[in-house]
Short mmCIF file of C-alpha atoms in Angstrom, two decimals:
data_model
loop_
_atom_site.label_atom_id
_atom_site.label_comp_id
_atom_site.label_asym_id
_atom_site.label_seq_id
_atom_site.Cartn_x
_atom_site.Cartn_y
_atom_site.Cartn_z
CA PHE A 1 -44.27 13.61 -29.63
CA HIS A 2 -47.78 12.22 -30.02
CA VAL A 3 -49.04 12.03 -33.46
CA ALA A 4 -50.91 8.65 -33.33
CA GLY A 5 -54.51 8.96 -34.56
CA ILE A 6 -57.23 8.05 -37.04
CA ALA A 7 -57.70 10.22 -39.86
CA HIS A 8 -58.64 10.63 -43.58
CA ILE A 9 -61.73 8.53 -43.32
CA ASN A 10 -65.37 9.48 -43.89
CA THR A 11 -66.57 9.76 -40.24
CA LYS A 12 -70.24 10.32 -41.17
CA LYS A 13 -70.32 6.55 -42.06
CA LEU A 14 -68.96 5.27 -38.77
CA ASN A 15 -71.29 2.88 -36.88
CA SER A 16 -71.49 3.11 -33.00
CA SER A 17 -68.70 0.59 -32.45
CA ALA A 18 -66.38 2.51 -34.96
CA ARG A 19 -67.07 5.83 -33.28
CA GLU A 20 -66.10 4.42 -29.91
CA ARG A 21 -62.91 3.23 -31.24
CA TYR A 22 -62.16 6.56 -33.03
CA TRP A 23 -62.90 8.43 -29.82
CA ALA A 24 -60.70 5.86 -27.74
CA VAL A 25 -57.79 6.53 -30.15
CA ASN A 26 -58.06 10.15 -31.03
CA ALA A 27 -59.52 11.77 -27.79
CA LEU A 28 -58.45 9.32 -24.86
CA LEU A 29 -55.13 7.66 -25.97
CA PRO A 30 -53.19 10.91 -26.17
CA VAL A 31 -53.99 11.54 -22.49
CA GLU A 32 -53.34 8.02 -21.33
CA VAL A 33 -49.94 8.22 -23.07
CA ALA A 34 -49.21 11.78 -21.44
CA GLN A 35 -50.07 10.29 -18.00
CA LYS A 36 -47.50 7.43 -18.35
CA ALA A 37 -44.99 9.77 -19.69
CA LYS A 38 -45.42 12.03 -16.62
CA ALA A 39 -45.04 9.31 -14.50
CA ALA A 40 -41.83 8.32 -16.11
CA ASN A 41 -40.36 11.86 -15.61
CA VAL A 42 -40.77 12.88 -19.24
CA ARG A 43 -40.14 16.67 -19.19
CA GLN A 44 -41.92 17.49 -22.34
CA PHE A 45 -45.06 16.23 -24.31
CA ILE A 46 -45.86 17.52 -27.87
CA PHE A 47 -49.18 16.85 -29.29
CA LEU A 48 -50.22 17.23 -32.75
CA SER A 49 -53.78 18.69 -32.85
CA SER A 50 -55.37 20.51 -35.54
CA MET A 51 -57.13 23.64 -36.90
CA SER A 52 -60.16 21.77 -37.15
CA VAL A 53 -60.94 22.27 -33.51
CA TYR A 54 -62.28 25.56 -34.36
CA GLY A 55 -64.97 24.00 -36.67
CA GLU A 56 -64.49 26.62 -39.33
CA GLU A 57 -64.63 25.87 -42.95
CA GLY A 58 -63.89 29.17 -44.54
CA GLY A 59 -65.79 32.40 -45.66
CA LEU A 60 -66.80 32.92 -49.14
CA LYS A 61 -67.72 36.65 -48.77
CA LEU A 62 -65.67 37.61 -45.73
CA PRO A 63 -62.27 35.80 -44.65
CA VAL A 64 -62.55 33.77 -41.57
CA VAL A 65 -59.51 34.78 -39.51
CA ILE A 66 -58.49 32.76 -36.50
CA THR A 67 -57.35 34.99 -33.71
CA LYS A 68 -56.39 34.61 -29.97
CA THR A 69 -60.07 34.89 -29.03
CA THR A 70 -61.55 32.49 -31.57
CA PRO A 71 -63.42 29.87 -29.53
CA VAL A 72 -62.96 26.25 -29.85
CA ASN A 73 -66.01 24.96 -31.37
CA PRO A 74 -65.46 21.88 -33.42
CA ARG A 75 -68.12 20.63 -35.95
CA ASP A 76 -67.21 16.94 -36.53
CA ILE A 77 -65.98 14.08 -34.51
CA TYR A 78 -62.42 14.64 -35.79
CA GLY A 79 -62.30 18.22 -34.37
CA ALA A 80 -64.16 17.16 -31.10
CA SER A 81 -61.69 14.35 -30.49
CA LYS A 82 -58.71 16.58 -30.93
CA ALA A 83 -60.40 19.26 -28.64
CA LYS A 84 -61.10 16.81 -25.99
CA ALA A 85 -57.58 15.23 -26.09
CA GLU A 86 -56.29 19.02 -25.44
CA GLU A 87 -58.55 19.45 -22.50
CA GLY A 88 -57.34 16.27 -20.95
CA LEU A 89 -53.70 17.16 -21.65
CA ILE A 90 -53.73 20.60 -20.41
CA SER A 91 -55.05 19.19 -16.78
CA LEU A 92 -51.66 17.28 -16.69
CA GLN A 93 -49.43 20.20 -17.38
CA SER A 94 -46.93 21.35 -14.66
CA GLN A 95 -43.70 23.09 -14.12
CA SER A 96 -41.84 19.82 -14.59
CA PHE A 97 -44.17 18.54 -17.38
CA HIS A 98 -44.22 21.04 -20.43
CA LEU A 99 -46.98 20.75 -22.71
CA SER A 100 -46.79 21.83 -26.40
CA ILE A 101 -49.97 21.71 -28.43
CA LEU A 102 -49.70 22.33 -32.21
CA ARG A 103 -52.79 23.34 -34.33
CA PRO A 104 -51.60 23.18 -37.86
CA PRO A 105 -53.74 23.88 -41.01
CA MET A 106 -53.53 21.36 -44.00
CA VAL A 107 -50.02 19.68 -43.77
CA TYR A 108 -48.75 18.40 -47.16
CA GLY A 109 -45.70 16.67 -48.28
CA PRO A 110 -44.35 13.66 -50.17
CA GLY A 111 -46.69 10.82 -49.61
CA CYS A 112 -49.29 12.89 -47.79
CA LYS A 113 -53.09 12.11 -47.81
CA GLY A 114 -56.17 14.04 -47.41
CA ASN A 115 -57.19 17.32 -49.17
CA TYR A 116 -53.86 18.06 -50.76
CA GLN A 117 -54.10 14.68 -52.73
CA ARG A 118 -57.82 15.68 -53.73
CA LEU A 119 -56.54 18.86 -55.10
CA ALA A 120 -53.61 17.24 -56.94
CA ARG A 121 -55.71 14.56 -58.57
CA PHE A 122 -57.99 17.45 -59.75
CA ALA A 123 -54.94 19.47 -61.04
CA LYS A 124 -53.64 16.52 -63.13
CA LYS A 125 -56.96 16.07 -64.90
CA THR A 126 -58.68 19.36 -65.29
CA TRP A 127 -57.95 22.31 -67.65
CA LEU A 128 -60.12 24.97 -66.26
CA PHE A 129 -60.51 26.10 -62.69
CA PRO A 130 -62.22 28.96 -60.84
CA ASN A 131 -59.94 31.70 -59.78
CA LEU A 132 -61.06 33.31 -56.54
CA ASP A 133 -58.88 35.31 -54.49
CA ASN A 134 -59.41 33.27 -51.39
CA ARG A 135 -56.58 32.85 -48.87
CA ARG A 136 -55.66 29.81 -46.95
CA SER A 137 -53.12 28.80 -44.33
CA ILE A 138 -51.27 25.62 -45.36
CA LEU A 139 -48.25 23.97 -43.92
CA PHE A 140 -45.46 22.16 -45.69
CA ILE A 141 -43.99 19.26 -43.58
CA GLY A 142 -40.48 20.54 -44.44
CA ASN A 143 -41.57 23.57 -42.68
CA LEU A 144 -43.22 22.06 -39.60
CA LEU A 145 -40.36 19.90 -38.72
CA PRO A 146 -37.71 22.61 -38.03
CA PHE A 147 -40.35 24.25 -36.02
CA ILE A 148 -40.85 20.98 -33.92
CA ARG A 149 -37.32 20.77 -33.46
CA ASP A 150 -37.01 24.32 -31.92
CA LEU A 151 -40.02 23.42 -29.52
CA ILE A 152 -37.75 20.38 -28.22
CA ASP A 153 -34.72 22.44 -28.12
CA ASP A 154 -36.43 25.19 -26.15
CA GLU A 155 -38.53 22.74 -24.21
CA VAL A 156 -41.48 25.15 -24.19
CA SER A 157 -44.93 24.95 -23.22
CA GLY A 158 -48.17 26.52 -24.87
CA LYS A 159 -50.23 26.31 -27.95
CA PHE A 160 -48.81 26.98 -31.14
CA TYR A 161 -50.24 27.86 -34.82
CA PRO A 162 -47.62 26.90 -37.34
CA GLN A 163 -48.19 27.88 -40.96
CA ASN A 164 -46.20 28.76 -44.21
CA LEU A 165 -44.84 32.25 -44.52
CA LYS A 166 -47.73 33.12 -46.94
CA THR A 167 -51.25 32.08 -47.25
CA VAL A 168 -52.32 30.83 -50.78
CA SER A 169 -55.53 30.60 -52.96
CA THR A 170 -56.93 27.37 -53.99
CA TYR A 171 -56.13 28.28 -57.52
CA GLU A 172 -52.53 28.79 -56.68
CA ILE A 173 -52.27 25.46 -55.43
CA VAL A 174 -54.05 23.65 -58.21
CA SER A 175 -52.28 25.72 -60.93
CA THR A 176 -48.85 25.24 -59.44
CA ILE A 177 -49.49 21.35 -59.31
CA ALA A 178 -50.59 21.43 -62.70
CA MET A 179 -47.62 23.49 -64.02
CA LEU A 180 -45.02 21.23 -62.41
CA ASN A 181 -46.67 18.21 -64.00
CA GLY A 182 -46.61 19.75 -67.54
CA LYS A 183 -50.19 21.01 -67.64
CA LYS A 184 -51.62 24.58 -68.01
CA ILE A 185 -54.85 25.42 -66.26
CA ARG A 186 -57.00 28.24 -67.58
CA SER A 187 -58.34 30.42 -64.91
CA ILE A 188 -62.02 31.47 -65.00
CA LYS A 189 -63.58 34.22 -62.85
CA LEU A 190 -67.05 34.29 -64.47
CA LEU A 191 -68.39 31.72 -61.97
CA ASN A 192 -67.05 33.55 -59.11
CA PRO A 193 -70.04 35.40 -58.26
CA LEU A 194 -72.17 32.21 -58.36
CA ILE A 195 -69.60 30.34 -56.12
CA LYS A 196 -69.81 33.07 -53.43
CA VAL A 197 -73.55 32.61 -53.03
CA ILE A 198 -73.52 28.75 -52.93
CA ASP A 199 -73.66 28.32 -49.13
CA LEU A 200 -72.52 24.72 -49.10
CA SER A 201 -69.96 22.96 -46.98
CA ILE A 202 -67.83 21.56 -49.67
CA ILE A 203 -67.73 25.06 -51.39
CA ARG A 204 -66.60 26.85 -48.30
CA LYS A 205 -63.81 24.09 -47.66
CA VAL A 206 -62.47 24.53 -51.27
CA PHE A 207 -62.97 28.31 -51.90
CA GLY A 208 -63.48 29.93 -48.51
CA SER A 209 -60.87 31.91 -46.95
CA LEU A 210 -59.42 30.56 -43.73
CA PHE A 211 -56.12 31.40 -42.10
CA TYR A 212 -54.56 32.13 -38.79
CA ASP A 213 -53.86 35.77 -37.69
CA ASN A 214 -50.34 36.72 -38.09
CA LYS A 215 -50.33 38.05 -34.43
CA ILE A 216 -50.59 34.35 -33.10
CA SER A 217 -49.26 32.30 -36.03
CA HIS A 218 -45.79 31.05 -36.29
CA GLN A 219 -44.63 31.49 -39.70
CA CYS A 220 -42.24 28.84 -40.86
CA ASP A 221 -40.21 29.75 -43.95
CA THR A 222 -37.56 27.02 -44.46
CA TYR A 223 -39.12 26.45 -47.87
CA ASP A 224 -41.01 28.76 -50.02
CA PHE A 225 -44.54 27.66 -51.41
CA LEU A 226 -43.02 26.68 -55.03
CA GLU A 227 -40.21 24.76 -53.48
CA SER A 228 -42.70 22.97 -51.18
CA ILE A 229 -44.81 22.02 -54.07
CA LYS A 230 -41.81 20.86 -56.20
CA LYS A 231 -40.83 18.60 -53.15
CA THR A 232 -44.18 17.27 -52.48
CA GLU A 233 -44.70 16.44 -56.27
CA GLY A 234 -41.24 14.72 -56.38
CA PHE A 235 -39.45 17.33 -58.61
CA SER A 236 -36.78 18.53 -56.17
CA ASP A 237 -34.13 16.69 -54.02
#
């Protein structure tokens, strides 16, 4: 189960040497490990890729729905490195070497880094937040792990798109985190029209709609959304 990689850093500030190292770890190392695994007669190789291989940030006016025909089109080095690793791994697949590629959306859970923590810090400080009815695919670690266990038990090959049973809005995430931490956030919709016309990357990433089509997604429901946030915030055993 290959999860090694460099993440949660500002890749735009990488110099040429750092970019080479980044590429070696994220794009080339998975293939090198898989080659050794195959040579050692390992029967299955699971690779943790990412939804970022599609290069989508989310739609403000119309939702961006990832379907079976959505092309891989990464926009940054992180997504490009994952896509390159997938390409090399697929070439190794055989009847005796099963390859499982996971393309999860934002994964969160206790101690997680990345976008969830940015939203959590904001939720604990603010008292007002835009309430757009956007929809996002997200995935709790407690839902991902049973899914991976089933992949191992069944020893299956293919590309997989795990996500929580239900998509949620950014406001739902922020307000739920705030509520569990004893804060109340007021929703505001007055800015919604303005937000929808501001065509900036950061706005699309935060408030755009981006999710997997249910026809291809693998919906994981071990924990519902509220319970998953409780566990992530440390309020549930």
